[in-house]
Short mmCIF file of C-alpha atoms in Angstrom, two decimals:
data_model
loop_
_atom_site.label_atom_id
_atom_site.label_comp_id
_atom_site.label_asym_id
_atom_site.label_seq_id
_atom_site.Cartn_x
_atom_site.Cartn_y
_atom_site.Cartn_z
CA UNK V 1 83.20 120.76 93.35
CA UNK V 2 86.57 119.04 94.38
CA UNK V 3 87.69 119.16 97.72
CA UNK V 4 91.18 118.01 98.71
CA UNK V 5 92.62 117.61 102.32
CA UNK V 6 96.36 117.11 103.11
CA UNK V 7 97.74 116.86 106.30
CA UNK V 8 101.74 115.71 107.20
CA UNK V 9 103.46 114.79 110.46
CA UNK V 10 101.42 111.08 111.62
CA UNK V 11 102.03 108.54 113.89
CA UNK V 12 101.14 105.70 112.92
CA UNK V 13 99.82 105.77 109.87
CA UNK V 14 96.50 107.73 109.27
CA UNK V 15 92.86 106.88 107.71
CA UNK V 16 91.07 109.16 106.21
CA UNK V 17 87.04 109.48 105.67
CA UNK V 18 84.82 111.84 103.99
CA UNK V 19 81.35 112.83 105.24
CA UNK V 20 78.38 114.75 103.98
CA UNK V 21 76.01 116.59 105.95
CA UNK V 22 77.26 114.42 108.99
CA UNK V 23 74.96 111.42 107.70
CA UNK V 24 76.57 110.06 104.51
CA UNK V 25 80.18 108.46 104.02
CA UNK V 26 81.68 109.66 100.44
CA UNK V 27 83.82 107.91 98.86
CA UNK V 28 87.04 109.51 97.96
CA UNK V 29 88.19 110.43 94.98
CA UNK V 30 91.86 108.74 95.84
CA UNK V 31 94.17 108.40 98.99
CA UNK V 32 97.40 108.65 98.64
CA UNK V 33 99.79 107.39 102.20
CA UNK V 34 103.97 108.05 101.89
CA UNK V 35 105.76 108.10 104.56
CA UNK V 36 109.26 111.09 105.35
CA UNK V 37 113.18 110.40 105.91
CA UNK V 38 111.48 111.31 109.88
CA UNK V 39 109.44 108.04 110.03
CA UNK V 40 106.39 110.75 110.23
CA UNK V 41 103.15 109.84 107.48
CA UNK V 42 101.86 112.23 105.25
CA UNK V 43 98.46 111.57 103.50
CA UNK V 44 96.45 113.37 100.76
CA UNK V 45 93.03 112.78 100.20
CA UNK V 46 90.24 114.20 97.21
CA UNK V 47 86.65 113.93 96.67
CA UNK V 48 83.96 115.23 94.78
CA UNK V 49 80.80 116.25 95.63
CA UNK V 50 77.32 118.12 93.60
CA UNK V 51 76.29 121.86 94.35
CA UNK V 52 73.15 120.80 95.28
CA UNK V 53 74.06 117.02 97.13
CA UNK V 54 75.49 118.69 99.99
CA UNK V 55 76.11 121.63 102.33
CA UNK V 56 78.06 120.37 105.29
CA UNK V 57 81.50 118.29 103.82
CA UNK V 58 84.09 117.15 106.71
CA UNK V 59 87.64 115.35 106.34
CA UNK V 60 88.52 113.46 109.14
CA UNK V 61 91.69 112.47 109.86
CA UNK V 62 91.99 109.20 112.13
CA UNK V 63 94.31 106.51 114.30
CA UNK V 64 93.50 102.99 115.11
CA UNK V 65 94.10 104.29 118.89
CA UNK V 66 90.91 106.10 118.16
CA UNK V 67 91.96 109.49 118.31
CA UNK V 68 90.93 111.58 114.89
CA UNK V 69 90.27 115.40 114.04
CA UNK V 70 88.24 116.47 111.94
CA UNK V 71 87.61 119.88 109.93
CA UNK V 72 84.27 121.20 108.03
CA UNK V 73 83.83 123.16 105.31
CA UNK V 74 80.31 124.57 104.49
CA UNK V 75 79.87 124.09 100.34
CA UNK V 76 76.87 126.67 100.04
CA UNK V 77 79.07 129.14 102.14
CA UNK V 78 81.79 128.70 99.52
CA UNK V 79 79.40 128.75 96.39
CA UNK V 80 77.70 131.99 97.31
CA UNK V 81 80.75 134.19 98.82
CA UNK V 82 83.65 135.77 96.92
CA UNK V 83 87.03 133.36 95.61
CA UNK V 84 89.00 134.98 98.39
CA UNK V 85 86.63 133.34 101.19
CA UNK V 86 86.93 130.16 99.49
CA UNK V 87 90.39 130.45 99.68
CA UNK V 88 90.33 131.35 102.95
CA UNK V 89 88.31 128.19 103.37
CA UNK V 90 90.67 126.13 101.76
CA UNK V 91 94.28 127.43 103.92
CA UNK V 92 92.19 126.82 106.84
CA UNK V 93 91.47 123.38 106.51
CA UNK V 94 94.92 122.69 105.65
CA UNK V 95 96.11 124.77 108.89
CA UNK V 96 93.89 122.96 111.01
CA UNK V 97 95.11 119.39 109.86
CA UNK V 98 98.66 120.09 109.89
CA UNK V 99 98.20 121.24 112.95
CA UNK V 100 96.64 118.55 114.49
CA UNK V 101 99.38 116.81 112.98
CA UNK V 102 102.11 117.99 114.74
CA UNK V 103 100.33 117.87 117.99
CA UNK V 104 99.96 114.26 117.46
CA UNK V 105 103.72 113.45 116.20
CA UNK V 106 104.26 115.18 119.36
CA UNK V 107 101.81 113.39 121.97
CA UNK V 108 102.04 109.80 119.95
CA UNK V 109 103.04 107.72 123.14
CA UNK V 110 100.60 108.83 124.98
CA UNK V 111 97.76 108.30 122.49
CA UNK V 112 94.58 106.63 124.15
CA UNK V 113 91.22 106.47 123.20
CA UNK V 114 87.77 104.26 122.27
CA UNK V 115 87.17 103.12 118.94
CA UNK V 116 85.55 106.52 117.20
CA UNK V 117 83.89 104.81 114.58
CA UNK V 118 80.71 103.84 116.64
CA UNK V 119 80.09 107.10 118.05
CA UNK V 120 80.58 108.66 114.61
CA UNK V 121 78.44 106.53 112.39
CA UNK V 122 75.89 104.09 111.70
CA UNK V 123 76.37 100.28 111.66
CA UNK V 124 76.39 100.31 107.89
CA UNK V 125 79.11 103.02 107.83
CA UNK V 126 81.10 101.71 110.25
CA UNK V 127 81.49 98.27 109.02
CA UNK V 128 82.15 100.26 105.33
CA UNK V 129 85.04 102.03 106.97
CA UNK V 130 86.78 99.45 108.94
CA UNK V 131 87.12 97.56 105.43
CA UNK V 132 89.12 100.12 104.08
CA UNK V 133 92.15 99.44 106.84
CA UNK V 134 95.19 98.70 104.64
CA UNK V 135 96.50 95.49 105.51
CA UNK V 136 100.82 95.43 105.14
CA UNK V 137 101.18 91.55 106.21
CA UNK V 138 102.85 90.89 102.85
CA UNK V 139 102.16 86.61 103.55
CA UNK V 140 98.95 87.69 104.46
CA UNK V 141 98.88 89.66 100.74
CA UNK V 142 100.36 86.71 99.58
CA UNK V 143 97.29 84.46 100.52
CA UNK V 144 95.47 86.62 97.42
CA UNK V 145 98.43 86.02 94.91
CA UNK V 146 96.96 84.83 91.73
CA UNK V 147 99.32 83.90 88.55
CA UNK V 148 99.73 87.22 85.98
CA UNK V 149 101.13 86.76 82.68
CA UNK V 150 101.60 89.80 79.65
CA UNK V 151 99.25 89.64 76.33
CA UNK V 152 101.33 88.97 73.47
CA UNK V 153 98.50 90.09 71.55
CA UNK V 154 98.34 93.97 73.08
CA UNK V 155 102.19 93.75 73.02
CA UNK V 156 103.49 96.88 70.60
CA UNK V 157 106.48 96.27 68.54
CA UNK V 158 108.47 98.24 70.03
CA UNK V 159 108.29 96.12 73.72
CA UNK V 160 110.12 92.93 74.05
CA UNK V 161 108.60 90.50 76.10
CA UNK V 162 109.97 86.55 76.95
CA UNK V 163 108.90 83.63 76.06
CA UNK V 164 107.47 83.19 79.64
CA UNK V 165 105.57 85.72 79.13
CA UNK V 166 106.84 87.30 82.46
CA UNK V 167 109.54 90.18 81.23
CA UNK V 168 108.98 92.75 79.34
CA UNK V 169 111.17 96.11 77.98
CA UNK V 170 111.75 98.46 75.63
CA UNK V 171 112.77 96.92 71.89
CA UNK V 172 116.91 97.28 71.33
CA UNK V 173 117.36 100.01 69.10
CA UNK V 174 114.14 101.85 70.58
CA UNK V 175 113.73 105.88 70.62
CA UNK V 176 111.87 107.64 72.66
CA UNK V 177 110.94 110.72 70.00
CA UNK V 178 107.96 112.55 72.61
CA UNK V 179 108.30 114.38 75.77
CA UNK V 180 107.97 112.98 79.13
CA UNK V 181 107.23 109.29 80.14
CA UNK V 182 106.86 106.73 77.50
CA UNK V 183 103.34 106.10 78.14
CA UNK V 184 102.54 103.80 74.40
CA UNK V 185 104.98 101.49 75.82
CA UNK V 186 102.48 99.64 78.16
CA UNK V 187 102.33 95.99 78.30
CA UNK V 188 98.92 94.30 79.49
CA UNK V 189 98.16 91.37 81.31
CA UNK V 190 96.49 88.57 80.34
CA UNK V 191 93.83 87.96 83.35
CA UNK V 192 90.48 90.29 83.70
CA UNK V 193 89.39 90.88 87.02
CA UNK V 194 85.35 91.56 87.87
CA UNK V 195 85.18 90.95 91.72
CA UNK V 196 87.50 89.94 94.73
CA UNK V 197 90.88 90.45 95.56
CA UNK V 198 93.88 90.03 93.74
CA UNK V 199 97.61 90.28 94.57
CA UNK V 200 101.03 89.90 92.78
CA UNK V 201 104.22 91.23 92.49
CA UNK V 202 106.66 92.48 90.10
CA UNK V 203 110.18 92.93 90.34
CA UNK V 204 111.90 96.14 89.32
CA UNK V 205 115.92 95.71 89.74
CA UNK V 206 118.26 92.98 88.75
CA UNK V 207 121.10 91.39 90.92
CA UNK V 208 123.99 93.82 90.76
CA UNK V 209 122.21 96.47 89.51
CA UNK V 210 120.33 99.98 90.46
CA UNK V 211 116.32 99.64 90.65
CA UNK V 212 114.39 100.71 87.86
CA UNK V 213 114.01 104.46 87.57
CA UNK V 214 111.18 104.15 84.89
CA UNK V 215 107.99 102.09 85.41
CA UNK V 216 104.26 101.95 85.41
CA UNK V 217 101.73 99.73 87.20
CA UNK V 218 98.39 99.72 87.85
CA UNK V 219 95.70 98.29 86.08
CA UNK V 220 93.47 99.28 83.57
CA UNK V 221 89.90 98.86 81.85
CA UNK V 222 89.97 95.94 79.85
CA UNK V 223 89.50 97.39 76.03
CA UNK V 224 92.03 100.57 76.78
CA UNK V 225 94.97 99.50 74.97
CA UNK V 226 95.37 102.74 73.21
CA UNK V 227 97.60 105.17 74.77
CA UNK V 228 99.06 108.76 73.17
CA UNK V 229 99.46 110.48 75.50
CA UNK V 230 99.17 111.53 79.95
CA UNK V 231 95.89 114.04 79.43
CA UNK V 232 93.79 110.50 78.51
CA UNK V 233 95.43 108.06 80.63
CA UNK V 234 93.37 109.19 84.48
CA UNK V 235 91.31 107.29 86.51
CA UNK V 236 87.90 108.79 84.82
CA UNK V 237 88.99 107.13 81.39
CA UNK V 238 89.49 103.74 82.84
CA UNK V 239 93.50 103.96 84.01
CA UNK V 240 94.84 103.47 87.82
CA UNK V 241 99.01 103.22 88.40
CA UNK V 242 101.93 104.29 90.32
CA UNK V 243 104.78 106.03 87.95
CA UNK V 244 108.23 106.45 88.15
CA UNK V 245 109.40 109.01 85.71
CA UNK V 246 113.30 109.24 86.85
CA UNK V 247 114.12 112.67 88.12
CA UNK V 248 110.49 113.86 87.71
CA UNK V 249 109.52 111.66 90.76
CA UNK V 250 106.92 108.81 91.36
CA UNK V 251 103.51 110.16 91.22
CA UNK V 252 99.52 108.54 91.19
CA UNK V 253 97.53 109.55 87.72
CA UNK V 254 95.67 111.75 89.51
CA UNK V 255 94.15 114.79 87.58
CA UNK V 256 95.95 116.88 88.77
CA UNK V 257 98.95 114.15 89.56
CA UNK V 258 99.96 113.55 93.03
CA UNK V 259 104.10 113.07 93.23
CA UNK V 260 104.96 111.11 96.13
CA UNK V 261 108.25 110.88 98.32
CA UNK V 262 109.09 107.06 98.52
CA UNK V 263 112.68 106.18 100.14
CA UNK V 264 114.01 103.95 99.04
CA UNK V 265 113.08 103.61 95.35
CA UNK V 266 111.25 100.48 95.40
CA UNK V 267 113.29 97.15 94.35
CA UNK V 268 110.14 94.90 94.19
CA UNK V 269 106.52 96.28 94.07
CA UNK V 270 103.05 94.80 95.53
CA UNK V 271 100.33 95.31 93.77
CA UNK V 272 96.98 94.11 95.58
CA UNK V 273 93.54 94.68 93.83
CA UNK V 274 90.35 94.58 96.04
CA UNK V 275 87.76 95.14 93.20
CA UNK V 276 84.75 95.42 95.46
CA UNK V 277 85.97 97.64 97.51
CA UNK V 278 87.18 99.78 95.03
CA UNK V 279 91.29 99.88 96.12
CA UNK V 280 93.86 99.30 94.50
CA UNK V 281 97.42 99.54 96.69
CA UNK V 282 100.78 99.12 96.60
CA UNK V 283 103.64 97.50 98.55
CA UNK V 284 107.29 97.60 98.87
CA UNK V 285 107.63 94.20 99.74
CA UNK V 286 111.44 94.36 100.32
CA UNK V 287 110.74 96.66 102.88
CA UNK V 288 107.41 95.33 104.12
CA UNK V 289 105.34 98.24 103.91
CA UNK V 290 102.42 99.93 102.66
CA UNK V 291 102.58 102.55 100.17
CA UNK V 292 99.65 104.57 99.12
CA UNK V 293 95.99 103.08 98.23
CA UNK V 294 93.84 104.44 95.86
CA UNK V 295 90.08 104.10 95.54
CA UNK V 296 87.75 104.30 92.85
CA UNK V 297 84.54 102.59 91.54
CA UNK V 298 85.49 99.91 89.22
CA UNK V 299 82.09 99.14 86.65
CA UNK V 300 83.93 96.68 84.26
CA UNK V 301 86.54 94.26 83.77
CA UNK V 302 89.82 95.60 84.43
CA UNK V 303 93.61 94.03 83.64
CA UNK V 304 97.07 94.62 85.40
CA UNK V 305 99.36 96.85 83.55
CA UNK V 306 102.93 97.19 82.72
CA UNK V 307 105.17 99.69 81.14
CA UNK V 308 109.42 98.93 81.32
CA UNK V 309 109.54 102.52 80.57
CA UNK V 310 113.40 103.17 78.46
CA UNK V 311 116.62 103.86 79.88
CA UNK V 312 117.22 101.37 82.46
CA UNK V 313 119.69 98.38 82.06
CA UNK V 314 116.80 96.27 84.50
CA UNK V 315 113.66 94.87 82.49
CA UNK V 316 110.75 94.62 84.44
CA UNK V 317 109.50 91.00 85.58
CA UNK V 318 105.87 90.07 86.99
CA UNK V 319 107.28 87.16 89.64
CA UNK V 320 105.38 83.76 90.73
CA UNK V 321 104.40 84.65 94.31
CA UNK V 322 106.30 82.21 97.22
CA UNK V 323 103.24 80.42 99.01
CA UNK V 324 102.86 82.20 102.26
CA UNK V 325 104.41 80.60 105.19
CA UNK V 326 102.41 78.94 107.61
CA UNK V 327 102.24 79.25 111.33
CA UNK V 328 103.10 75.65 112.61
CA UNK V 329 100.14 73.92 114.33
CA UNK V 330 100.06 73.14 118.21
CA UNK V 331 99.87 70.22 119.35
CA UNK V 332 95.94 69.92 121.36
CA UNK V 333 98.20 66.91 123.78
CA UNK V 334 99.07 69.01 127.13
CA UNK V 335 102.81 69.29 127.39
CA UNK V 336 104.70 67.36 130.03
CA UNK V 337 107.60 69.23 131.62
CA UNK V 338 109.00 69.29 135.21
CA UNK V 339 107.73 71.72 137.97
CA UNK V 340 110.16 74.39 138.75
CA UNK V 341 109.67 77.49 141.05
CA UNK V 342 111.33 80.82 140.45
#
């Protein structure tokens, strides 16, 4: 059964965690984080979960102040009553959090509170969900930046891609004959990831000129260069990316997709992969902030992916990370300065 939990109008940003039966963290299916024109944080959350794994499934909803709410929603209740209880189930889950909410875009200032996550869980659980804290210190990212360059050799002839192997777009004289995004026109990178975390950063609009309005990036199972069409490209066939599709939004590869409000229109997009953990989020590092994240289980080698998408005077260029700045040292010498009273 899938279960999905929304919930708009948070300050500061939100985490989110699944339980079953009040004993067992799940992991989600995908979190997705975007934030309003009102400042305010929306989030959107999914999991999945066996008929016969669990009968008590709660969505909490959480600040690092330590405030959270959470809501419950009893699976063998569901399972065994009519659809219209279910879907009574379902609005009232989605009241309750939107609620809450409000209540807290309301009360933010005055937020104050213990750290939750020891009352709530076990060591083991709480030292699993304090990892999953997005970090949006992009020279902090920066410290994970590794060197990405495109395969020539998964390159399709209709993509043009430099010498540097760093920019790639659509071919001159390229026609886009299907409907919707250009999905056979991805690009794939030339490094395979199996562990640890990885960070880099591509560049989506040229000097002079209005960002991209069609991309894709993510990463991808290493092996899955074959792409025809959206129904195969999700996250159960080896795929994970952010898409801009012009006037059609940006959305997650979610099945169903998720379409996400993101203002401004990224100019420059951080990508950081934490293969253990199973995340993989993105950054508009112009603006210094956190997208979404989205988790998963990763089981093989995976490799960053690219599409240019068509229409759009800008190419699209994977960019040499600057070195992150460093904090100057002190000096351990005690500093000599004259006495002065106030």
């Amino acid at each position: 059964m899938n279960i999905s939990c929304k919930s708009s109008g948070w300050y500061p940003e939100p985490n989110v965690t699944w339980m079953s039966d009040e004993r067992t963290v799940l992991r989600p299916g995908g979190v997705s984080r975007s934030r309003g024109a009102d400042e305010m944080f929306s989030v959107h959350s999914w999991t999945a979960v066996s008929h016969s794994d669990a009968q008590l499934v709660s969505c909490s909803i959480s600040l690092k102040t330590g405030e959270f709410r959470e809501s419950r929603i009893d699976i063998q209740a569901v399972i065994s009553s009519d659809p219209w209880k279910a879907l009574f189930f379902t609005l009232l889950i989605c009241a309750l959090l939107g609620l809450t909410g409000l209540i807290l875009y309301k009360y933010r200032h005055k937020l104050t509170g213990t750290i939750w996550l020891k009352d709530f869980c076990d060591d083991e659980s709480t030292e699993r969900l304090t990892k999953e804290v997005v970090e949006d210190n992009i020279e902090e990212l920066r410290k994970h930046a590794v060197q990405i360059t495109i395969d020539p050799e998964h390159s399709l002839p209709d993509l043009r891609v430099t010498k540097d192997r760093k920019t790639v777009r659509d071919a001159p004289g390229y026609k886009h004959t299907g409907e919707g995004f250009p999905y056979e026109l991805c690009a794939f990178g030339a490094q395979r990831f199996t562990s640890g975390r990885h960070y880099w950063e591509v560049d989506l609009a040229r000097e002079n000129t209005p960002p991209k309005n069609y991309w894709l990036i993510g990463v991808a199972e290493h092996g899955n260069f074959c792409l025809k069409n959206r129904s195969a490209i999700t996250p159960s066939n080896g795929y994970w990316f952010l898409c801009s599709d012009g006037p059609n939004g940006i959305y997650i590869n979610s099945d169903p997709p998720v379409t996400l409000s993101l203002t401004p229109r990224p100019e420059q997009l951080g990508v950081l992969l934490d293969y253990d953990h199973g995340q993989l989020s993105f950054y508009n590092v112009k603006e210094r902030k956190h997208l979404l994240t989205m988790s998963s289980r990763f089981t093989g080698p995976v490799t960053p992916l690219f599409n240019p998408g068509v229409e759009d005077l800008s190419p699209l260029t994977v960019l040499d990370c600057p070195k992150p700045v460093e904090s100057p040292v002190e000096s351990s010498q005690p500093l000599l300065s004259n006495s002065s009273e106030a």
